[in-house]
Every structure is written in C-alpha cells, then in structure tokens.
mmCIF file of N, CA and C in Angstrom:
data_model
loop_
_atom_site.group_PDB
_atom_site.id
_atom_site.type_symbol
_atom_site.label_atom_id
_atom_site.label_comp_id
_atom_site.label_asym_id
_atom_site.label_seq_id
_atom_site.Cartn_x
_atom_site.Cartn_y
_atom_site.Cartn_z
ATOM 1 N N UNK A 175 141.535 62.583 161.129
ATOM 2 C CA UNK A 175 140.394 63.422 160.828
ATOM 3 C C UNK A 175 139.255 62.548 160.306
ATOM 4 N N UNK A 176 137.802 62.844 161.027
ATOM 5 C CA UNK A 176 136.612 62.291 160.513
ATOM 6 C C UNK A 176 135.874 62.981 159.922
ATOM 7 N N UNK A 177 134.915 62.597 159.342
ATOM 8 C CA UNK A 177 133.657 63.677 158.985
ATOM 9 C C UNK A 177 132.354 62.826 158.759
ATOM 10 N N UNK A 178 130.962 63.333 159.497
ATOM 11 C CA UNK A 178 130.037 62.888 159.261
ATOM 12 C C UNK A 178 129.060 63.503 158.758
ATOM 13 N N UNK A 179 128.526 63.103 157.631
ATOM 14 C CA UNK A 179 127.610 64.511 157.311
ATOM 15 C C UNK A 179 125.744 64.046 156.650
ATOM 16 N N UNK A 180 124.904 64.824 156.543
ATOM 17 C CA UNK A 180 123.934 64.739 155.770
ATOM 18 C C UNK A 180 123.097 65.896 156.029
ATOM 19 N N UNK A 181 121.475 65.877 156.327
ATOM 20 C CA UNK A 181 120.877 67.077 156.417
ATOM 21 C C UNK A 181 119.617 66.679 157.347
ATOM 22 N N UNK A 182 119.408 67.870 157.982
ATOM 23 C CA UNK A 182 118.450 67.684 158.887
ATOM 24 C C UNK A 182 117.312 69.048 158.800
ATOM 25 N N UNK A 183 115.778 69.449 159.174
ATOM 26 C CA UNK A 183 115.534 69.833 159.138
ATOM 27 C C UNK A 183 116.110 71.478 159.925
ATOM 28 N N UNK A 184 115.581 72.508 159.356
ATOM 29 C CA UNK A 184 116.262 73.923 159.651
ATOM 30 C C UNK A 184 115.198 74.438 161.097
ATOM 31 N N UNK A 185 114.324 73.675 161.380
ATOM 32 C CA UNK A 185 113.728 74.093 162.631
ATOM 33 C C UNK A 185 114.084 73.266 163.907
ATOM 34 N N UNK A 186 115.151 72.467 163.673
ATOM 35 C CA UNK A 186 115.830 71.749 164.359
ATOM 36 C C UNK A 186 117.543 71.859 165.212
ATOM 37 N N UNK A 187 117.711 72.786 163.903
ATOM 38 C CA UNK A 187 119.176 73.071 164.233
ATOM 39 C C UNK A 187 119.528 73.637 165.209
ATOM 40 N N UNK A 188 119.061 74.678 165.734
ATOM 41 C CA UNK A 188 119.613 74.923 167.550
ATOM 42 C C UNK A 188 119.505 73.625 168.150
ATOM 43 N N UNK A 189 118.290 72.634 168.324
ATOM 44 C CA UNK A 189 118.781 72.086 169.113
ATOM 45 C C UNK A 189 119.989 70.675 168.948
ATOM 46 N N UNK A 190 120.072 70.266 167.655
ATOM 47 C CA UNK A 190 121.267 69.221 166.866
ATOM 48 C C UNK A 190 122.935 70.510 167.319
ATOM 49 N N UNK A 191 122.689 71.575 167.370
ATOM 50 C CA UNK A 191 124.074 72.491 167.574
ATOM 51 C C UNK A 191 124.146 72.356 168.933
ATOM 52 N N UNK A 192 122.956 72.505 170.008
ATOM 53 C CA UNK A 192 123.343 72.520 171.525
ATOM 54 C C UNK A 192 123.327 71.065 171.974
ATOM 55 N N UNK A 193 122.886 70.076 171.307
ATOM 56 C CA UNK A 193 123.622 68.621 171.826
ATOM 57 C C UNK A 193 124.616 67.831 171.288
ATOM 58 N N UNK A 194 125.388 68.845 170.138
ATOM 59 C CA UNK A 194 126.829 68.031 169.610
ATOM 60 C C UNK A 194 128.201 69.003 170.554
ATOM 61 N N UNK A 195 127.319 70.156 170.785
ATOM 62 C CA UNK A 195 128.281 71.033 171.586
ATOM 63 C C UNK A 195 128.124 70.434 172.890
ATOM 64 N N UNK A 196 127.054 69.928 173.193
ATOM 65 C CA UNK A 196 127.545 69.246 174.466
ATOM 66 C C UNK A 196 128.430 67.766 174.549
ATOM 67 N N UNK A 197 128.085 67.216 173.505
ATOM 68 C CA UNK A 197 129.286 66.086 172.998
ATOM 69 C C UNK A 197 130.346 66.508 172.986
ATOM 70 N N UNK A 198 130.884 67.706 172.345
ATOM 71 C CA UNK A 198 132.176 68.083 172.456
ATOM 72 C C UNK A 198 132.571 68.837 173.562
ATOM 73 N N UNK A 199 131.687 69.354 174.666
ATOM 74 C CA UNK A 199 132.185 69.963 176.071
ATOM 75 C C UNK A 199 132.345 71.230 175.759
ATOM 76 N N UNK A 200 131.605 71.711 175.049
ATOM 77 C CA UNK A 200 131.566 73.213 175.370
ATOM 78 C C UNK A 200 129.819 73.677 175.123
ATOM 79 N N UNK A 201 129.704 75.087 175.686
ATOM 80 C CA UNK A 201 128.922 75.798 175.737
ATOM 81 C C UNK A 201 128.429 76.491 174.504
ATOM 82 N N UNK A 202 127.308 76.380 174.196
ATOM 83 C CA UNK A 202 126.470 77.170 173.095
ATOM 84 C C UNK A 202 125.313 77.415 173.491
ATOM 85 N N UNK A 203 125.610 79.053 173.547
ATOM 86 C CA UNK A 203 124.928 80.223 174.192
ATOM 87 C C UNK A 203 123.926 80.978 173.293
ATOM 88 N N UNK A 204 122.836 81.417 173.560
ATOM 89 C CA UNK A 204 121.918 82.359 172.637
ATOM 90 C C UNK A 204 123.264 83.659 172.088
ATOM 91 N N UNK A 205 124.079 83.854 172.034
ATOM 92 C CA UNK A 205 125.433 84.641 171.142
ATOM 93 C C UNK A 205 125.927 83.568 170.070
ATOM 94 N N UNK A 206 126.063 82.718 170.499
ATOM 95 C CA UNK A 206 126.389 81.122 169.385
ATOM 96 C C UNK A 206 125.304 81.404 168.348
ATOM 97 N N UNK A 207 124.256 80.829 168.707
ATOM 98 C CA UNK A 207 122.960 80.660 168.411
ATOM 99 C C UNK A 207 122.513 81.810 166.978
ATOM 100 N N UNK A 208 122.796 83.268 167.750
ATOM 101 C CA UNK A 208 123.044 84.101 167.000
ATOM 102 C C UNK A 208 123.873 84.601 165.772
ATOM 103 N N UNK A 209 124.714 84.219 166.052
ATOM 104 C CA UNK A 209 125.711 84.289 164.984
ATOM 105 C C UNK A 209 125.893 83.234 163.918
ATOM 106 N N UNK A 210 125.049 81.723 164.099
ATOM 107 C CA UNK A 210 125.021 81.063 163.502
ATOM 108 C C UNK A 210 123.274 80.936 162.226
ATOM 109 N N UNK A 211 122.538 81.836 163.096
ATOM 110 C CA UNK A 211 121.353 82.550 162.634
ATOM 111 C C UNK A 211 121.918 83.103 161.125
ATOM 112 N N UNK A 212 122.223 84.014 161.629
ATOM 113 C CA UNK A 212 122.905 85.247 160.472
ATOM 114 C C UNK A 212 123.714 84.862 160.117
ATOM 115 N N UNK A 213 124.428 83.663 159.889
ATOM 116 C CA UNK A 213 125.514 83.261 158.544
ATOM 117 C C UNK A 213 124.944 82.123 158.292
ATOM 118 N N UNK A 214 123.825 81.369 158.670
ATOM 119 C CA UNK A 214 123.007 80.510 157.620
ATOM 120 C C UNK A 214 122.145 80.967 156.408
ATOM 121 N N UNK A 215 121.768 82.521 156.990
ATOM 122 C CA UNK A 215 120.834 83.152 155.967
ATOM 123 C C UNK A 215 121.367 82.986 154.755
ATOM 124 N N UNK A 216 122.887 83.189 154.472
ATOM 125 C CA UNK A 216 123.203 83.781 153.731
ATOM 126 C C UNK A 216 123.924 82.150 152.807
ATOM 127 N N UNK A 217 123.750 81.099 152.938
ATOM 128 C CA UNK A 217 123.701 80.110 152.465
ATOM 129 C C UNK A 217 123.654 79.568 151.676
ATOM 130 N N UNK A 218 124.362 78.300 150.457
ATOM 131 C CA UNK A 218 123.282 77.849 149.773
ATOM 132 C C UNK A 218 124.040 76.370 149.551
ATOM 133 N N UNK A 219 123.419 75.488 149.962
ATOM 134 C CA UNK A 219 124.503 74.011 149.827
ATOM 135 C C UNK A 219 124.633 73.548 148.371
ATOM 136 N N UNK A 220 124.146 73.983 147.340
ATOM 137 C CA UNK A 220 124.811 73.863 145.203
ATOM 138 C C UNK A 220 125.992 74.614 145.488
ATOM 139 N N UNK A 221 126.099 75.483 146.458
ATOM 140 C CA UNK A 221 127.941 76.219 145.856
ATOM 141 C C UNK A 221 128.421 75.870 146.975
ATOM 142 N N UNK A 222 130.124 75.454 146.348
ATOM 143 C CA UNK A 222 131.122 74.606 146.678
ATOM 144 C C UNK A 222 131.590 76.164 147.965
ATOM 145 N N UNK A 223 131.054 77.269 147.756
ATOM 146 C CA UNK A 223 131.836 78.113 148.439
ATOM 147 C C UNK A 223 130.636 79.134 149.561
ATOM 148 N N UNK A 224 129.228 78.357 149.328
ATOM 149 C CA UNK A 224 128.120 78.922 149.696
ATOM 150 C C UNK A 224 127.856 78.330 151.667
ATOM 151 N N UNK A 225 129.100 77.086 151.642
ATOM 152 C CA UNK A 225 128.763 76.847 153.202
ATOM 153 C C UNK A 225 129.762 77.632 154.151
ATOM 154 N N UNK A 226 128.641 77.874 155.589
ATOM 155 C CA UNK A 226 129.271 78.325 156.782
ATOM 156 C C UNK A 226 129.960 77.280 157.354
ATOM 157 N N UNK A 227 130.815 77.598 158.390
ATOM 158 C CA UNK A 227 131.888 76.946 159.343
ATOM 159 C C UNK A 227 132.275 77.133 160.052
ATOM 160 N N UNK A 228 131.421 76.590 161.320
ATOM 161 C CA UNK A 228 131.393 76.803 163.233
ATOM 162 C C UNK A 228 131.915 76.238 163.746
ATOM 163 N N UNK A 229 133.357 76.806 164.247
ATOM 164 C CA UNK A 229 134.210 75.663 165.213
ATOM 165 C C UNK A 229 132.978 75.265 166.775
ATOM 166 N N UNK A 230 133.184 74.550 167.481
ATOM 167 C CA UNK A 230 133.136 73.741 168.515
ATOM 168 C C UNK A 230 134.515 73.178 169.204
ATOM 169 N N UNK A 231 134.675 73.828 170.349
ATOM 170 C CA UNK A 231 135.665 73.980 171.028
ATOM 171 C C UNK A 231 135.687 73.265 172.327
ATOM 172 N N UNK A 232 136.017 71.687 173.145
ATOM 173 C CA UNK A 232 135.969 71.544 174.134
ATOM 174 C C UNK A 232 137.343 71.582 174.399
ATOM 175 N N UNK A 233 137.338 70.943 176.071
ATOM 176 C CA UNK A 233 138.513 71.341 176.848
ATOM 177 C C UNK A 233 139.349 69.949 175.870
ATOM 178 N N UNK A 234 138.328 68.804 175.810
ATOM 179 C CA UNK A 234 139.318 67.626 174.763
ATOM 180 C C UNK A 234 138.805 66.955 173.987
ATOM 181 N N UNK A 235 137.862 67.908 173.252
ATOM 182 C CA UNK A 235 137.607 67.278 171.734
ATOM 183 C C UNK A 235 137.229 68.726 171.160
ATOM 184 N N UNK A 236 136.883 68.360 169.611
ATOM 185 C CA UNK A 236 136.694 69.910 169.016
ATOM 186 C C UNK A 236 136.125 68.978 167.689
ATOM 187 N N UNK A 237 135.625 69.979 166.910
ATOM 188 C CA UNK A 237 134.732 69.583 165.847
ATOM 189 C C UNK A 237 134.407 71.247 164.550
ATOM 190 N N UNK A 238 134.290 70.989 163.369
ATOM 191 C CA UNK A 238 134.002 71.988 162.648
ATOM 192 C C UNK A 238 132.580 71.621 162.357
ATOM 193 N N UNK A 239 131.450 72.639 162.456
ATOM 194 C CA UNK A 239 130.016 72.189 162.010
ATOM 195 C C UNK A 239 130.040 73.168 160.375
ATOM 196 N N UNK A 240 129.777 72.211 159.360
ATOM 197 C CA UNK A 240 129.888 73.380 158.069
ATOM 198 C C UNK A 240 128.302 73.086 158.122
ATOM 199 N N UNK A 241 127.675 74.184 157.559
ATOM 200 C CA UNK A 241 126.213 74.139 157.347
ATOM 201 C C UNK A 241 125.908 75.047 156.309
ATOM 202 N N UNK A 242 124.495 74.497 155.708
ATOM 203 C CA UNK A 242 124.470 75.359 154.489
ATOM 204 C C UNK A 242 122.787 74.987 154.009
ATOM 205 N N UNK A 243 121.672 76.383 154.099
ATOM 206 C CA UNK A 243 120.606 75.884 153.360
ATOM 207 C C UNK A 243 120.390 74.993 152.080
ATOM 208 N N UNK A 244 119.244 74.674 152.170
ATOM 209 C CA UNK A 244 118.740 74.192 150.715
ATOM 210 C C UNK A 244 117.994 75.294 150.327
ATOM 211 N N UNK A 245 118.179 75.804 148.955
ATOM 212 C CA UNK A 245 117.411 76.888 148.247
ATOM 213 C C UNK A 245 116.095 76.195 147.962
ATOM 214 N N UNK A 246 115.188 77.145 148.629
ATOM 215 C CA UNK A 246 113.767 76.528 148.001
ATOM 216 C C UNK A 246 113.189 75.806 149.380
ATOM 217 N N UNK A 247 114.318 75.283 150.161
ATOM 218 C CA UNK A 247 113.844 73.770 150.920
ATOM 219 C C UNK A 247 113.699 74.283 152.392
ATOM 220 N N UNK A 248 113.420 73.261 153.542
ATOM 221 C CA UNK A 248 113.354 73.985 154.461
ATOM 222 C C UNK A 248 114.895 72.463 155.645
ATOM 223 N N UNK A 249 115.612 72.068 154.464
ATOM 224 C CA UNK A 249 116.525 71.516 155.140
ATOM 225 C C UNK A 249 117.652 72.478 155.197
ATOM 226 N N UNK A 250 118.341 71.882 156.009
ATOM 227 C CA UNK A 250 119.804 72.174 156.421
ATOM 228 C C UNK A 250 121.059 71.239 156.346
ATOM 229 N N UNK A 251 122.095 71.722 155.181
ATOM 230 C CA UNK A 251 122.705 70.248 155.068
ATOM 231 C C UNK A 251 124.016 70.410 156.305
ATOM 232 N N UNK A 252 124.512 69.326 156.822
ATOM 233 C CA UNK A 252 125.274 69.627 157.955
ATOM 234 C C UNK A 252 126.474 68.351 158.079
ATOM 235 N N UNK A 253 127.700 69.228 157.574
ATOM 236 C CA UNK A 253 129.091 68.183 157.531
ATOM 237 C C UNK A 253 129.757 68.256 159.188
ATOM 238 N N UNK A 254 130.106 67.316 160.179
ATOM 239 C CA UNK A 254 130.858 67.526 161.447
ATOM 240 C C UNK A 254 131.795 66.844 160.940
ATOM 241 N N UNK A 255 133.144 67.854 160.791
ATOM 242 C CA UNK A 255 134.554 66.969 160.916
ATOM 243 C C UNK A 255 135.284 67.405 162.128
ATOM 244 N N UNK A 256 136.669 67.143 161.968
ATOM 245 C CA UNK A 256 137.724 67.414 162.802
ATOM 246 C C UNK A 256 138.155 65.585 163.155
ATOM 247 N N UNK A 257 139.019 65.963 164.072
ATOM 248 C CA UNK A 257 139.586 64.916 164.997
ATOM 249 C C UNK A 257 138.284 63.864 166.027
ATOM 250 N N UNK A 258 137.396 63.385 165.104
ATOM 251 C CA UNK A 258 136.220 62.842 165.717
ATOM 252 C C UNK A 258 136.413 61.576 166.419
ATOM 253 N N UNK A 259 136.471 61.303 167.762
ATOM 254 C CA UNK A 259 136.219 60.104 168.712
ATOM 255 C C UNK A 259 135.351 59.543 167.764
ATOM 256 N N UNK A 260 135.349 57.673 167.878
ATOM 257 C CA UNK A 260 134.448 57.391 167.349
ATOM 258 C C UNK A 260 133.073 57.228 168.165
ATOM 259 N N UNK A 261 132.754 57.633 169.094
ATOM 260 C CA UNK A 261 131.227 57.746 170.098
ATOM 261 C C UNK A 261 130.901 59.301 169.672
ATOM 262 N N UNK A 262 132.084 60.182 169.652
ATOM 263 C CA UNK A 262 131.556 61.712 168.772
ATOM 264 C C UNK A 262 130.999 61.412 167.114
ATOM 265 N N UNK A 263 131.708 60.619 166.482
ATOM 266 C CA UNK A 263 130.918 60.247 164.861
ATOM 267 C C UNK A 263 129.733 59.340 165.301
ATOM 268 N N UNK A 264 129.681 59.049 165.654
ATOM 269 C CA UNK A 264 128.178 57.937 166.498
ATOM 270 C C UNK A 264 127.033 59.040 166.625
ATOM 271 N N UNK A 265 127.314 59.621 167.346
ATOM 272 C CA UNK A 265 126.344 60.419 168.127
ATOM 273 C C UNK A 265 125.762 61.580 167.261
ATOM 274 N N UNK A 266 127.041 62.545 166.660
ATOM 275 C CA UNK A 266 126.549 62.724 165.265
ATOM 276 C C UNK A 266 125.730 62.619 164.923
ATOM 277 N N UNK A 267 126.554 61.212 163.970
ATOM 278 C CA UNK A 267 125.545 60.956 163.295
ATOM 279 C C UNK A 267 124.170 60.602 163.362
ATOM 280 N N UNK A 268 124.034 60.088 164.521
ATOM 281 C CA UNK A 268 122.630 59.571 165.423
ATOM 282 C C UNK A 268 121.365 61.199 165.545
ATOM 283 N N UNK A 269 122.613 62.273 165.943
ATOM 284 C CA UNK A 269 121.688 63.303 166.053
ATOM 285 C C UNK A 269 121.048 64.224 164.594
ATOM 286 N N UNK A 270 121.995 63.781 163.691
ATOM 287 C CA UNK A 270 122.140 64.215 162.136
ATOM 288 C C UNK A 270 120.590 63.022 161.708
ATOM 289 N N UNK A 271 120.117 61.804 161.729
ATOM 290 C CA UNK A 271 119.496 60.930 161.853
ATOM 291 C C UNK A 271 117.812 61.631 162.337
ATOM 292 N N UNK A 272 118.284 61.528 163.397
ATOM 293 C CA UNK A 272 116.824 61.842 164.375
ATOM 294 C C UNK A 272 116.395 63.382 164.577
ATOM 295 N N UNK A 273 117.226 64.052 163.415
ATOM 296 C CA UNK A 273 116.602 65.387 163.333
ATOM 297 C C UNK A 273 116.165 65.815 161.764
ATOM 298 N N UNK A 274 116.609 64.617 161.170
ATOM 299 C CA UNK A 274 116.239 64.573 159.936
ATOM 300 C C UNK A 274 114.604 64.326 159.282
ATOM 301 N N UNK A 275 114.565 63.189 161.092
ATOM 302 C CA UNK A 275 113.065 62.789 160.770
ATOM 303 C C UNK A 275 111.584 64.098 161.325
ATOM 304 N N UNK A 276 110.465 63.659 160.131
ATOM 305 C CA UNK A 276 109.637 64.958 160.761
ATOM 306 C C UNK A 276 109.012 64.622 161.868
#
C-alpha cells in the first residue's frame, strides 16, 4: 500500500479526478462527478473524520481518492492510496503538483 497526498485548488478537481481515473482505467462520468460534488460540500480537512472517500476502480489497478475542503479556503486537500504502481504515485503526484499551481 502507497499513498500520495497534498492539496490542489477546488476549481480543478474534476479535472485531477478524470485524469487519475484515467491512470487507473476506469471511467468518471458526470454521475461520478456528481456525487463527488455533494460529499465535498459537506467537508472539512481539521477533522480527522470530516474527509470523503472515492474508490477508483480499474480492470488492474484501483486507488482510494480521500478529499476534504479547506474551511474558509478555496483548496482541496487530496490523499491517493491503495496498492499504487510506482508510475500511478508519479503521476499523482505530478497531477496533485500541477493543479496546485494557479
């Protein structure tokens, strides 16, 4: 088990969710999209019990995305674990990186 994590801006996150889901080989659909809408609202990355947790499911890799606002802020903090290839923690992190910047 790996985990890569930090925070990236919150007007970014569909698209950092539809290119790690394509790292991991599956599909994330405006229903994804949705459902990950409405359990960020409710957010807050100070409580240990305030983050969400979106599996990512391919045919042969898989990944947990935990995510969780900043109160006040307009980031998004964002942990990818599971069973991470190391070109899946790369890329990650690369996309965790370059969505961080404004």
């Amino acid at each position: 088990m790996a985990e890569v994590g930090g925070w990236i801006w919150e007007r970014n996150l569909r698209s950092f969710l539809e290119l790690l889901s394509h790292y991991v080989g599956c599909d994330f659909d405006a229903t994804d999209w949705e459902t990950v809408v409405l359990a960020v609202e409710e957010t807050d990355d100070e409580r240990a019990d305030g983050w969400y947790a979106y599996p990512l499911v391919g045919e042969a890799r898989q990944a947990e995305v935990r995510l969780a606002r900043s109160v006040g802020g307009d980031e998004v903090s964002v942990t990818v674990h599971g069973p991470l290839t190391a070109d899946l923690r790369l890329r990650a992190d690369t996309l965790l990186s370059a969505y961080a910047m404004r």
